[in-house]
Structures are given as C-alpha cells and as structure tokens.
C-alpha cells in the first residue's frame, strides 16, 4: 500500500538521522535492500522520499559496493521526469520538485558518470522539448561534480548533441540550456590539472568547438553565425583559460572580417559578435595579477570601435558604444590617448547625432566612461557642451541631449563640480531672459540636477557640494524670480509652478543624503530664510531687507509659492535632525495653508506641515500642534459659507496621511472626519479623490526616501479598519451622493496588494459593479484598473456575478472616454481566461458587442478590441485553449 511504503521511506530517513553509523555498518546489504524496496515505485509522494534516501546514501558516504549500477538504474528509470499534477492536488507536489530531487541523486557521484552520460546523450535526441531541457540542465549539474576523467570518453558525443540542439532549435529554452551545459563542461575541463605526459583536455575540447563553429563567423549573412557565436562565447566565458584560448582564435578572424566587409549590416553583425567576446563573464575575469585576455588586441579593437562610431549607421554606432563600454571596464585596455579619442567621438555624437537610439546609447556610454576617467570628460566634453548649451543658435533637441549628457557623466565629485555650475548657469540665463530657454528646457535642467543629486547618497563630497553651492544658488534664483516686478516686462520661468515642482526633488534628494552636521545647518538656514527673511547664506545677496515668503499674497507668483522649497529642505532631512523654531514655523504654515487663495501654495504648505508632523516625536508638543490644527480645520469645514473650505480639507487630508503612515492613534478620528465629508454637497467629490492621496505613495514628501515614518502594511490596516464604514456610508447615503463613496472605494481598493484584493473581492464585488454603472468617468476608470488584474486570477466570487459584470463591461466599450473604452476591453479580454464552461454562454454576445470597438476612431482602442475579440473567437474552437 502507498501509505505503508511511505512509512518505510520515512523510517529510513529517520534512521539516517539518528542511527547513521549502524546503517553504514550494514555495508552494501543496505544499498541492495533499498534498491529492492524502491524498484517499481510510482507514487510521486513516495518518489520524493525515495530520492531523499538515495541522496543521503550518495552524499553521506555510504558504501555502494558492487551495487552502483543497480542504484543508478532504479533511480534513472524516472529520468526525465514526466509528471503533471492533477487539478486541485492536495499534496502540492510539483514537477519541478521531482526534477530537482532526481537530478541531485543522478549527479551526486562521479561513479554514475559511465551510466548517466550516455543516457543524457540519448535523451537529448528526444522529440520532447522538456526532456531535452532537463537533460541539458542535468549535464550542466554534472559539470560541477565530475572531473575531466569522467567526461573525457563522452565529450565528442556530448558536444555533437549540444551543437545540434543550439544550431537547429527554435526554442530559447533549449538554446539557453544547451549553452549552460557547454559552459559547465568547459568549466569542469578548466579545473583539470595538466601533467607533462597527458594531453590538455580543455584544449582538445575547445579545438573541437572551434573547428565546428569558427568558420561560420566568416559568413555574417547566414543564419548559423549567431548560434556559432553563442556557442563560442559560452565556451570562452566559462573560465579564464578558456577565454584565453577562445579569444586568441576568434578575435583576429573577427577583426579581419570587419575590415574586409563594407556593408554596414555585415559590420554590425560582426561587431555584435565581437561584443560578446569583449564583455567578460564572472568566471572568465582575470585574477589579481593577471592581465586581460584582450591586451594583445587592444589597439585593433580601439581602431574598430572608433571607426564604427564614425559611420552613419545608427545600429553600428549603438553597438560600438556597447563595445567601448565593455573595453573601458577592463583595466589596461584603453590608454589615455584612447580615452581622449573616445570622449571626442562621444562629444561629437551628442552634438550632432539626431537619432534618438544613438543619443541614448552615447549618453549611457559616456556615463560609464566618466565614472572611470573623470578628468578626460572635465577637460574635453564639458567645455564643449557648455558652449553649445549657452549658444543662441542651439536648437532645443541639441540642448536636451547636452543637458542629459551632463547628468549622465556626473557621478564623480570632480565632474559634478564642473557640470552642475553649467546647469545653474542655464537656470540663471533663463531667469534673466538670455538665450531664449523655454520652460520645458528649464525643467529638463532640473531633472538633470536631480539625477546628479542621487549620487550624493553614495558620495559625501557630492552631497556637501550641493549643500554649499547648489541649494543656496537654487533658493537665491527662485527668490529673485518671485520678488521681481512684473513691470520689468519679463516673467522668469523660475516662477512657473511646473519648474518649481521640478526643483523640489533636486533639493529633497540632496538634503536626504546630508550628514547630520550639514543637515542641521541646512534646517537652520532654510527656517531662518522663510521665517525671518535671513538671506545671508544666499549668493549675490541683493534682496530687500523685509522678506516674508510665508505671507499669503493675492499674486499667485509671489514668494509664498516658494513654500514648496521649504518643504524640500526640511521634510527630507533625517528624523534625528531637529528643526529650529518648529512651533512658530508650523503656525505660519498653518496660516498659509488655510488662507492662501492659490492651490499650489496651500497644497505645498499642507504637505510641509504633514512632513513635519509625521517625523515629530510623540508627546505633548505634537498633541498641541494637532489639537490646534484640527480645531482650525473643523471650524473652516463646519462654516459652509467659508471661502477656505477647500484649503482646510487639503490640510486635513495631508495631516491624516502623515498620521496614518505612522499609526498615530488620532488617524482614526481624521479618517472618520473624511468619511463624513463624502456626503458634503460641495466637497464630496474632492474628498473622494483625497483617498487616492491617502493610499498612493507621494513622490515629494512622506516617503521612505525622505526618511518619513512609514509603517509596513499601512494600506491593509486602513482598509481593514475602514471598509465597513465605507459600505455603511454608501448604503445610508442619498442616491445623488453614492458616487462619492464609490469613487473613494475604487481608490482604496486599487492601491491594495493583489492578494488582499482577491480575499476581499466577494464582499466588495457588488459595490465595484455599482461603481461601473456610475456616470463619473474617473470612478469607472479607477474601478476598471482595479478589476482587470483581479480578473486574471479567476476568483471564485465571479461565479454568481458574471451576468452583471458582462452587462456593465460591454456597455463601457462604447464609453465617450478613450481610457475607459480601453480599460473595459482589457477586462473583457481577461474574462476570456476564465474556465470555459463559465464563459461560453456569453461568447456570442461578447463577439457581437466587440464588433463596434473594431471601428473605433482611436488606434489604441482598436488594438485592444482586436486582442480581446481574437481570444473570444478562439474560445471553444479547435485552435483555442
């Protein structure tokens, strides 16, 4: 009986743990007894146990005696594993478990080699793809335990099988497994110790590989060039010795072929093949004291790369940048002259090449080289880019490429100190109206500065440079722009809200990386500037004596919008940094957030309060702040005639988020207040959208990069505590106000992890279906984006709701909103993957409804309709699933 056999195997496993010496004392009799007991076993549960016993026998040094072949035969008869677990299998045994268990047995001892290797060669000839893949993976595992002695006799047959599979297969899985097996064999042979009277087995095997593959590299137009190149690269990448032999044979031939060919397509193929040999693998890297295998070809490789960079073919140029990057990362392959030539070529391409693919590759290559050779970029590239950017004749596209390149090369302090001032000069020129910089170009400069600031996390010198130079300069420029008179005839782009929003991450990224001393100084300077108008630390200190940046103004472009920069400075600092004059700062921010008529100013003032409250230690001081803020918010919200209700709600939602993230006890009261506002006739829709703020990650404040106090699984906790309140509110709300509850629900559910969505779907599905009938297109889109990934999991809760679901989804395929039409079509597509017996009754109805979107005026909608209708057409057909 299965259960009795299972008991036997479990007893054996237990005895191996507790009575191993006694079992070993039985000698070969124990092996013979085990072989007899396992012979003919077919139950997968028992096979896992039997394989475990066999593995213990092999790995723990039991005496196999004369039963080596018998033990191999009784286990290898299951190779390769062909097992498909039955549906709803309660035991959860997978094919992968059985494969790995058997593989560990078969490859556990070199004594199996004479039996296993012929079996692998035989199974690689199988017509079944899974058998081929399993055989090759098993061969790769053999390479880790066998020596060249066990492999020697079978190497020609193994190579023949691997070569055939890689040459002929159309399957990436088979090809990948074959290359892995070859690499493992070469790695094994590379470990062999050479004797004076024995042949070099590695050299002999690689000669075999080279003989069958190398001549195909001379035919770049034929289809065997890539299989041959991959085989040679896999062999060469298996060890340093193999790389030495392979490159000496292959690279001269490739270089000759490149120089003799004139067509760009052929040259590109050859250069791509060359790239595979130039890029070292972890196994083929030279050890300390050894030189690169490419040293002998250094000059020839550089000549080929620079020649390719001078071509007009975009594909050739892109490949050349990759080869250049690979060369630069290996010591001794680029001389100083080569580096300078490379920088000159890259600079020329940045300034002249308009092809987006090439520009991207050149910028990426420049970043890699600049990290290793910063001086060459400081002296040769940056001056030319600076001159071009600040030129009046420079086009927008060239400027964008130059600005992106400056960011890419700036990973070392010496480069940052030269490149960042160039970007600051662009902002200064834009502020003064020189060179005609557009708002989009100014934003691109800010994005580049933020990319440079990211390096401050790993480099203290870059962080200090931003603290001393960049941040004061940015604050000074934006303050000048905010204070300048409109009568001057020029409105600085630095007053544009989009530009200020782009400057925020520059400052916050840099401040978040500051060391404690610099962070404290930054906090003191920022607070003194915004509270007291202290501009002493700003460059070119020519500001009026009385500056009140936190004073609410009627002019939307006034200094009050700079509160976003205050937030960037003080809300991104580590929690250990104490913010000076915190209470006075919070009072002024509260006034600004509740009285400013401008969305940008009062929103960032609220975010700033939230960032400070989130990090403030619990205690009387925090409680006093929260009491004051909530009292003011409540007064404003209760006064229905107040003109500041929207401002008060904005402050409420951000403070609620700040407390929710840190599990503060008061967060429950604030969320209850938000739920009550869903039925407010004026604010209801705004409040519903506010739940998106609560559940989404904020990019500029209250995130872990800004050192905010964010507890794990806060979304799940919020949903668990509040979902019932939301449902109750929906049920008791007036019909006209139900849409607000549905919108809030869709925002909450949309941001939950998939597992939670599936668990809660039975309870929430009726409400989500109701949301699909809501006239608010925002509610529809949010609900659809929530439903689509859940439908792919085929949840059981759908069984009773399919009729309602199809009715609503098919109606939305003709919605006026393009995004709603696309999302509904994706959901209809997902439903086709449900079990056939569930969805077949709806097939005709769906196909008829999907005919209309096929003629939609928007191409993206037609694309989704084609994909969905195609799946539904195949449903139940012989060619379908």
mmCIF file with all atom_site columns, C-alpha atoms in Angstrom, residues 433-534:
data_model
loop_
_atom_site.group_PDB
_atom_site.id
_atom_site.type_symbol
_atom_site.label_atom_id
_atom_site.label_alt_id
_atom_site.label_comp_id
_atom_site.label_asym_id
_atom_site.label_entity_id
_atom_site.label_seq_id
_atom_site.pdbx_PDB_ins_code
_atom_site.Cartn_x
_atom_site.Cartn_y
_atom_site.Cartn_z
_atom_site.occupancy
_atom_site.B_iso_or_equiv
_atom_site.pdbx_formal_charge
_atom_site.auth_seq_id
_atom_site.auth_comp_id
_atom_site.auth_asym_id
_atom_site.auth_atom_id
_atom_site.pdbx_PDB_model_num
ATOM 1   C CA . UNK A 1 433 ? 15.822 86.056 -20.305 1.00 0.00 ? 433 UNK A CA 1
ATOM 2   C CA . UNK A 1 434 ? 19.059 85.226 -22.133 1.00 0.00 ? 434 UNK A CA 1
ATOM 3   C CA . UNK A 1 435 ? 19.400 82.533 -24.819 1.00 0.00 ? 435 UNK A CA 1
ATOM 4   C CA . UNK A 1 436 ? 15.617 82.026 -25.049 1.00 0.00 ? 436 UNK A CA 1
ATOM 5   C CA . UNK A 1 437 ? 15.293 78.993 -22.794 1.00 0.00 ? 437 UNK A CA 1
ATOM 6   C CA . UNK A 1 438 ? 11.792 77.514 -22.722 1.00 0.00 ? 438 UNK A CA 1
ATOM 7   C CA . UNK A 1 439 ? 10.026 76.229 -19.616 1.00 0.00 ? 439 UNK A CA 1
ATOM 8   C CA . UNK A 1 440 ? 10.444 72.647 -20.911 1.00 0.00 ? 440 UNK A CA 1
ATOM 9   C CA . UNK A 1 441 ? 14.223 73.148 -21.233 1.00 0.00 ? 441 UNK A CA 1
ATOM 10  C CA . UNK A 1 442 ? 14.420 74.588 -17.721 1.00 0.00 ? 442 UNK A CA 1
ATOM 11  C CA . UNK A 1 443 ? 12.524 71.565 -16.377 1.00 0.00 ? 443 UNK A CA 1
ATOM 12  C CA . UNK A 1 444 ? 14.949 69.255 -18.217 1.00 0.00 ? 444 UNK A CA 1
ATOM 13  C CA . UNK A 1 445 ? 17.840 71.027 -16.462 1.00 0.00 ? 445 UNK A CA 1
ATOM 14  C CA . UNK A 1 446 ? 16.156 70.472 -13.075 1.00 0.00 ? 446 UNK A CA 1
ATOM 15  C CA . UNK A 1 447 ? 15.656 66.791 -13.865 1.00 0.00 ? 447 UNK A CA 1
ATOM 16  C CA . UNK A 1 448 ? 19.358 66.504 -14.704 1.00 0.00 ? 448 UNK A CA 1
ATOM 17  C CA . UNK A 1 449 ? 20.315 68.209 -11.438 1.00 0.00 ? 449 UNK A CA 1
ATOM 18  C CA . UNK A 1 450 ? 18.144 65.727 -9.566  1.00 0.00 ? 450 UNK A CA 1
ATOM 19  C CA . UNK A 1 451 ? 19.877 62.813 -11.324 1.00 0.00 ? 451 UNK A CA 1
ATOM 20  C CA . UNK A 1 452 ? 23.206 64.221 -10.180 1.00 0.00 ? 452 UNK A CA 1
ATOM 21  C CA . UNK A 1 453 ? 21.897 64.710 -6.638  1.00 0.00 ? 453 UNK A CA 1
ATOM 22  C CA . UNK A 1 454 ? 21.105 60.979 -6.435  1.00 0.00 ? 454 UNK A CA 1
ATOM 23  C CA . UNK A 1 455 ? 24.873 60.303 -6.317  1.00 0.00 ? 455 UNK A CA 1
ATOM 24  C CA . UNK A 1 456 ? 25.041 62.206 -3.019  1.00 0.00 ? 456 UNK A CA 1
ATOM 25  C CA . UNK A 1 457 ? 23.641 59.077 -1.340  1.00 0.00 ? 457 UNK A CA 1
ATOM 26  C CA . UNK A 1 458 ? 26.896 57.238 -2.041  1.00 0.00 ? 458 UNK A CA 1
ATOM 27  C CA . UNK A 1 459 ? 29.341 60.136 -2.140  1.00 0.00 ? 459 UNK A CA 1
ATOM 28  C CA . UNK A 1 460 ? 29.586 62.551 0.771   1.00 0.00 ? 460 UNK A CA 1
ATOM 29  C CA . UNK A 1 461 ? 31.597 65.086 -1.260  1.00 0.00 ? 461 UNK A CA 1
ATOM 30  C CA . UNK A 1 462 ? 28.781 65.459 -3.813  1.00 0.00 ? 462 UNK A CA 1
ATOM 31  C CA . UNK A 1 463 ? 26.262 65.938 -1.006  1.00 0.00 ? 463 UNK A CA 1
ATOM 32  C CA . UNK A 1 464 ? 28.430 68.624 0.572   1.00 0.00 ? 464 UNK A CA 1
ATOM 33  C CA . UNK A 1 465 ? 28.794 70.382 -2.790  1.00 0.00 ? 465 UNK A CA 1
ATOM 34  C CA . UNK A 1 466 ? 25.024 70.527 -3.160  1.00 0.00 ? 466 UNK A CA 1
ATOM 35  C CA . UNK A 1 467 ? 24.707 71.836 0.401   1.00 0.00 ? 467 UNK A CA 1
ATOM 36  C CA . UNK A 1 468 ? 27.344 74.545 -0.074  1.00 0.00 ? 468 UNK A CA 1
ATOM 37  C CA . UNK A 1 469 ? 26.738 75.613 -3.684  1.00 0.00 ? 469 UNK A CA 1
ATOM 38  C CA . UNK A 1 470 ? 23.729 74.179 -5.498  1.00 0.00 ? 470 UNK A CA 1
ATOM 39  C CA . UNK A 1 471 ? 20.920 74.511 -2.950  1.00 0.00 ? 471 UNK A CA 1
ATOM 40  C CA . UNK A 1 472 ? 21.776 78.134 -1.898  1.00 0.00 ? 472 UNK A CA 1
ATOM 41  C CA . UNK A 1 473 ? 22.010 79.071 -5.576  1.00 0.00 ? 473 UNK A CA 1
ATOM 42  C CA . UNK A 1 474 ? 18.638 77.495 -6.377  1.00 0.00 ? 474 UNK A CA 1
ATOM 43  C CA . UNK A 1 475 ? 16.997 79.218 -3.412  1.00 0.00 ? 475 UNK A CA 1
ATOM 44  C CA . UNK A 1 476 ? 18.567 82.551 -4.404  1.00 0.00 ? 476 UNK A CA 1
ATOM 45  C CA . UNK A 1 477 ? 17.460 82.316 -8.031  1.00 0.00 ? 477 UNK A CA 1
ATOM 46  C CA . UNK A 1 478 ? 13.886 81.319 -7.216  1.00 0.00 ? 478 UNK A CA 1
ATOM 47  C CA . UNK A 1 479 ? 13.628 84.058 -4.573  1.00 0.00 ? 479 UNK A CA 1
ATOM 48  C CA . UNK A 1 480 ? 14.883 86.657 -7.068  1.00 0.00 ? 480 UNK A CA 1
ATOM 49  C CA . UNK A 1 481 ? 12.322 85.432 -9.602  1.00 0.00 ? 481 UNK A CA 1
ATOM 50  C CA . UNK A 1 482 ? 9.489  85.572 -7.064  1.00 0.00 ? 482 UNK A CA 1
ATOM 51  C CA . UNK A 1 483 ? 10.359 89.107 -5.943  1.00 0.00 ? 483 UNK A CA 1
ATOM 52  C CA . UNK A 1 484 ? 10.957 90.682 -9.329  1.00 0.00 ? 484 UNK A CA 1
ATOM 53  C CA . UNK A 1 485 ? 8.336  93.092 -10.619 1.00 0.00 ? 485 UNK A CA 1
ATOM 54  C CA . UNK A 1 486 ? 6.040  92.224 -13.491 1.00 0.00 ? 486 UNK A CA 1
ATOM 55  C CA . UNK A 1 487 ? 6.766  95.722 -14.785 1.00 0.00 ? 487 UNK A CA 1
ATOM 56  C CA . UNK A 1 488 ? 10.166 94.504 -15.944 1.00 0.00 ? 488 UNK A CA 1
ATOM 57  C CA . UNK A 1 489 ? 8.436  93.008 -18.990 1.00 0.00 ? 489 UNK A CA 1
ATOM 58  C CA . UNK A 1 490 ? 9.910  89.548 -18.417 1.00 0.00 ? 490 UNK A CA 1
ATOM 59  C CA . UNK A 1 491 ? 8.340  86.875 -16.233 1.00 0.00 ? 491 UNK A CA 1
ATOM 60  C CA . UNK A 1 492 ? 11.023 84.465 -15.132 1.00 0.00 ? 492 UNK A CA 1
ATOM 61  C CA . UNK A 1 493 ? 10.311 80.786 -15.912 1.00 0.00 ? 493 UNK A CA 1
ATOM 62  C CA . UNK A 1 494 ? 11.518 80.093 -12.357 1.00 0.00 ? 494 UNK A CA 1
ATOM 63  C CA . UNK A 1 495 ? 8.132  81.360 -11.136 1.00 0.00 ? 495 UNK A CA 1
ATOM 64  C CA . UNK A 1 496 ? 6.348  78.690 -13.156 1.00 0.00 ? 496 UNK A CA 1
ATOM 65  C CA . UNK A 1 497 ? 4.743  76.074 -10.922 1.00 0.00 ? 497 UNK A CA 1
ATOM 66  C CA . UNK A 1 498 ? 5.999  73.220 -13.133 1.00 0.00 ? 498 UNK A CA 1
ATOM 67  C CA . UNK A 1 499 ? 9.583  74.478 -12.788 1.00 0.00 ? 499 UNK A CA 1
ATOM 68  C CA . UNK A 1 500 ? 9.283  74.869 -9.016  1.00 0.00 ? 500 UNK A CA 1
ATOM 69  C CA . UNK A 1 501 ? 7.852  71.356 -8.813  1.00 0.00 ? 501 UNK A CA 1
ATOM 70  C CA . UNK A 1 502 ? 10.910 70.134 -10.760 1.00 0.00 ? 502 UNK A CA 1
ATOM 71  C CA . UNK A 1 503 ? 13.299 71.942 -8.372  1.00 0.00 ? 503 UNK A CA 1
ATOM 72  C CA . UNK A 1 504 ? 11.702 70.261 -5.321  1.00 0.00 ? 504 UNK A CA 1
ATOM 73  C CA . UNK A 1 505 ? 13.202 66.779 -5.975  1.00 0.00 ? 505 UNK A CA 1
ATOM 74  C CA . UNK A 1 506 ? 16.639 68.331 -6.633  1.00 0.00 ? 506 UNK A CA 1
ATOM 75  C CA . UNK A 1 507 ? 16.712 69.838 -3.144  1.00 0.00 ? 507 UNK A CA 1
ATOM 76  C CA . UNK A 1 508 ? 14.953 66.972 -1.350  1.00 0.00 ? 508 UNK A CA 1
ATOM 77  C CA . UNK A 1 509 ? 17.208 64.306 -2.903  1.00 0.00 ? 509 UNK A CA 1
ATOM 78  C CA . UNK A 1 510 ? 20.329 66.233 -1.888  1.00 0.00 ? 510 UNK A CA 1
ATOM 79  C CA . UNK A 1 511 ? 19.062 67.073 1.622   1.00 0.00 ? 511 UNK A CA 1
ATOM 80  C CA . UNK A 1 512 ? 18.017 63.480 2.288   1.00 0.00 ? 512 UNK A CA 1
ATOM 81  C CA . UNK A 1 513 ? 21.644 62.382 1.787   1.00 0.00 ? 513 UNK A CA 1
ATOM 82  C CA . UNK A 1 514 ? 23.263 65.018 4.032   1.00 0.00 ? 514 UNK A CA 1
ATOM 83  C CA . UNK A 1 515 ? 25.311 64.010 7.064   1.00 0.00 ? 515 UNK A CA 1
ATOM 84  C CA . UNK A 1 516 ? 23.885 65.095 10.468  1.00 0.00 ? 516 UNK A CA 1
ATOM 85  C CA . UNK A 1 517 ? 26.005 68.236 10.865  1.00 0.00 ? 517 UNK A CA 1
ATOM 86  C CA . UNK A 1 518 ? 25.267 69.536 7.370   1.00 0.00 ? 518 UNK A CA 1
ATOM 87  C CA . UNK A 1 519 ? 21.605 68.546 7.697   1.00 0.00 ? 519 UNK A CA 1
ATOM 88  C CA . UNK A 1 520 ? 21.238 70.582 10.910  1.00 0.00 ? 520 UNK A CA 1
ATOM 89  C CA . UNK A 1 521 ? 22.857 73.578 9.232   1.00 0.00 ? 521 UNK A CA 1
ATOM 90  C CA . UNK A 1 522 ? 20.542 73.207 6.232   1.00 0.00 ? 522 UNK A CA 1
ATOM 91  C CA . UNK A 1 523 ? 17.496 73.129 8.510   1.00 0.00 ? 523 UNK A CA 1
ATOM 92  C CA . UNK A 1 524 ? 18.618 76.257 10.363  1.00 0.00 ? 524 UNK A CA 1
ATOM 93  C CA . UNK A 1 525 ? 19.312 78.170 7.127   1.00 0.00 ? 525 UNK A CA 1
ATOM 94  C CA . UNK A 1 526 ? 16.008 77.214 5.488   1.00 0.00 ? 526 UNK A CA 1
ATOM 95  C CA . UNK A 1 527 ? 13.906 78.058 8.555   1.00 0.00 ? 527 UNK A CA 1
ATOM 96  C CA . UNK A 1 528 ? 15.668 81.391 9.112   1.00 0.00 ? 528 UNK A CA 1
ATOM 97  C CA . UNK A 1 529 ? 15.113 82.304 5.445   1.00 0.00 ? 529 UNK A CA 1
ATOM 98  C CA . UNK A 1 530 ? 11.395 81.536 5.433   1.00 0.00 ? 530 UNK A CA 1
ATOM 99  C CA . UNK A 1 531 ? 10.575 82.764 8.926   1.00 0.00 ? 531 UNK A CA 1
ATOM 100 C CA . UNK A 1 532 ? 12.885 85.781 9.317   1.00 0.00 ? 532 UNK A CA 1
ATOM 101 C CA . UNK A 1 533 ? 13.886 86.613 5.736   1.00 0.00 ? 533 UNK A CA 1
ATOM 102 C CA . UNK A 1 534 ? 17.560 85.836 6.534   1.00 0.00 ? 534 UNK A CA 1
#
